[in-house]
Amino acid sequence: MTEYAVVVIGGGPAGLAAAIKAWDSGAESVLVLERDTVLGGILNQCIHNGFGLTRFKESLTGPEYAWRFIEEVKKRGIEVWTDTTVLSIDKEKRVFAINSERGVFSIYAKSIILAMGCRERSKGALNIAGSRPSGLFSAGTAQKYVNVKGWLPGREVVILGSGDIGLIMARRMTLEGAKVRAVCEIMPYSSGLKRNIVQCLDDFDIPLYLSHTIVEIEGRDRVSGVVIAKVDENRKPIKGTEKRFSCDTVLFSVGLIPENELTAQAGIKLSSQTKGAVVDQNRETEIEGVFACGNVLHVHDLVDFVSEEAEIAGKSAADYANGVRGEKDCVECVAGESVGYVLPQLIDRKGGENVKLYFRVRKPIRDGEIRLESGGVTIFSKRKKIFTPGEMESIIIKKEDLAKFDSKSVLSVIGG
Amino acid sequence: MFDVLVIGGGVIGGCVLRELSKYSLSVCMIEKESDVAMGASRANSGIVHAGFDAKVGSLKAKFNVLGHAMMEDYTKELGVKFERNGSLVVAFSKEELNALYELKERGKKNGVQKLRILNKEELKEIEPNLSNNAVGALYAPTAGIVCPYKLAIATIGNAMDNGAKLVLDFECESITKNGDFFSVKSKDDREIFSRIIINCAGLGAQKIANMAGDFSFQVKARRGEYLLLDKNQSGFVKRTLFFAPTEKGKGILVSPTVDGNIILGPTADEVEENFTDTTTFGLSQIQDKAKVMTPNLKLSEVITSFAGARAYCDRHDFIVEESTVVRGLINCAGIESPGLTSAPAIAKYVVEDLVLKDVEGVKKEDFNPTRRPDDFFAKLDVDDKNEIIKREPSYGRIVCRCEKITEGEIVRAIKVNPKATTIDGVKRRVRAGMGRCQGGFCQPQIMEIIARENNLSVFDINKGSKGSYIVKEITK
């Protein structure tokens, strides 16, 4: 069987950065498996700018951001097989895949990096009443039609969900001459970035209906309209608040789900909070030598942080393949008050490096205190003005503090 | 001029068409939609009923038991998945438990084998996710599941492979009898002539009969809403779980599908013809009932909801007979549950007892009863798959990542009988777009493949019905 030191599953931003870093960290051979015909993943359809502000200190488009990494991969001569879909992986770190050239085949890897990204929650999962006409798209699918294929789905649009892709598509459809009648958000706040609300809705006078949802879809062949209604604090529609909009297109931007079918199939433990693998700060999963990074691990707001995380996984995977990783001593780190999730969920006390802890709050908080406690001791504490679920937060734990972690530590945000 | 014209491309019409194609007859099917299996056959529970429900002596009871006995070989020939998973009618009270004994007795009279009453402990052992409040159940180990639209597609495909003709988008406007043959006209002025008409038009059966001059029955529509759970819930229940039946029918069930999903539903309410909108009330009713049956059900894993409208008629039994007023018109109407189970038996009866008494047909020697299943590729072992990929590299390109469907399989669905021409048509044949992302990733590519294979523009490709276009125009 063919053997590689590091096999990276997915050639999007996470996979690319991980492959580069694995190579640079001394991995003897690196192979990237990508199911699409080209590298770059979802960035290829994100033709708006705003990528790379943190990493490159410039505002790039998605394809430009991807290009920088693709160039680096090429420069190093890292092997890439596109049009290749991974079917499964197993505990012996065999990767089973399929493509036109090799048929169904398997590869043995010393380390595997999972970088499959995420998918959009579909309309089907929402149980919206009404008909099932055409014209209902997840926002990302519409984005692909408009930006990659050059086909406009329709001219009168209602968007459900104010996630970033929904907001970006509100602007994109407007620029293409479509009329976006409304963006509805079931929560009392948007789950998208503040800058996207301003630049994509406010600047184009697109109304945002907070605490509203679609209660009915109309139209037999093509969608002809939707009925929206205000929801109460339990997110149940309030009778008498219905409004009808006619439209020929409805976009759904109702959440992203890490695509972990391969991970789950391999028997790797998933977190019910992130829907991604449970990992330590090296992004190593429950199976030794299997790492995960990017949106397959937890959904990021900014690609810059995906790249950063992927580099951690890339280095760790190379080290593991080269046998230079030492003993581990992992303890749990869990989400406490007002915190939706913490990542990594495991802290290796022998890690020897500073650890960046990512987390999201569950609801908007003003003037909160981030507090990390372990065994009755406060390891970290800091105040911050505004927290929203739409923006991922992070704190740095100093390496000398790692010894202070007890068997279980809790990260909380103590509200206002 | 055809010998026999079948009106309606559902599972009843499909089985009839296939049965007809065994004989030296010229046969044709017309269907008003752009694909077959677009009515009740598209959206129902897919249960192969054991046969204890139907009233003793009814046509329902007769065809159910006959059809049930045929189903295993029938589906095997056609390459359609059938699973004898067994069914349980679950009692939640002493009264319901007592009623099960009556049901069992009725089953016995209908000729159903191996029926057994299980106690609470036995139940818990075979279905651990069943509610603790269940007190007993009627177990029918011979009951099974099948995919209704795949059965319709396969029967029609097989009939076409054996010479039957299919005309799509043919909506009847008038039927005239000229001496010993009928002239059937469509809304767009096409005309087909046939000696015999078999009315398998489902919800439209009354309309068709009326056009031909038969006003002897009424067909009404009953809507059933459903929820479908992700395949990751496969194995949650193994058998089809029914509540004890009421006058309104068999009620909401929790069942596996042959494809590994879990299906919940149906509701049952009267609607206007073919009104298949889902309702907030209906969908929440299903969830509530399903939770009573199986409290650990993970409703967060719902991947889609849908509704189907089924025909039932005022006689409250199947109508399978030659019209008493219009000679040469054979009505298969009001085929509600257990219609899917009964379909092969109804078809056999219609052709052997009703058609062949009027027209002469000899059994064809070259009739091929088998059809290569649309999902044949997935069942192959690695070496066979690689053999195919070597010859046809498109079988190495996965298009639908959730269901792992290759481009080769999609192209095949567009090329073999009955040819898929729409996004939904491809989905129903090979499951591309049927998975958890519901086509989010693969729809653009499937649309391009359909356009490419038919020399069409993507702007001509529909989701399902005419007018259900996906993309409208080129961007600025």
GROMACS .gro file of C-alpha atoms in nm, chain B residues 7 30 37 41 90 144 178 201 204-205 236 290 299 323 365 372 377 383 425 430 440:
model
   21
  423ILE     CA    1  -5.324   0.660  -1.782
  446ILE     CA    2  -4.933   0.866  -2.047
  453ALA     CA    3  -4.409   0.851  -0.974
  457SER     CA    4  -4.621   0.701  -0.522
  506VAL     CA    5  -4.813  -0.119   1.957
  560GLY     CA    6  -4.179  -0.530   0.495
  594ASN     CA    7  -6.519   0.611  -3.153
  617ALA     CA    8  -5.469   0.815  -1.252
  620GLY     CA    9  -5.717   1.216  -1.119
  621ALA     CA   10  -5.901   0.884  -1.163
  652PHE     CA   11  -3.295   0.342   1.585
  706ALA     CA   12  -4.354   0.989   1.732
  715LEU     CA   13  -3.572   1.520   1.611
  739SER     CA   14  -6.656   0.029  -1.616
  781GLU     CA   15  -4.097  -1.538  -2.525
  788ARG     CA   16  -3.041  -0.350  -1.354
  793PHE     CA   17  -2.266   0.048  -0.864
  799ASP     CA   18  -1.247  -0.490  -0.808
  841GLY     CA   19  -3.590   1.274  -1.123
  846VAL     CA   20  -2.995   0.739  -0.765
  856GLY     CA   21  -2.669   2.204  -0.136
   0.00000   0.00000   0.00000
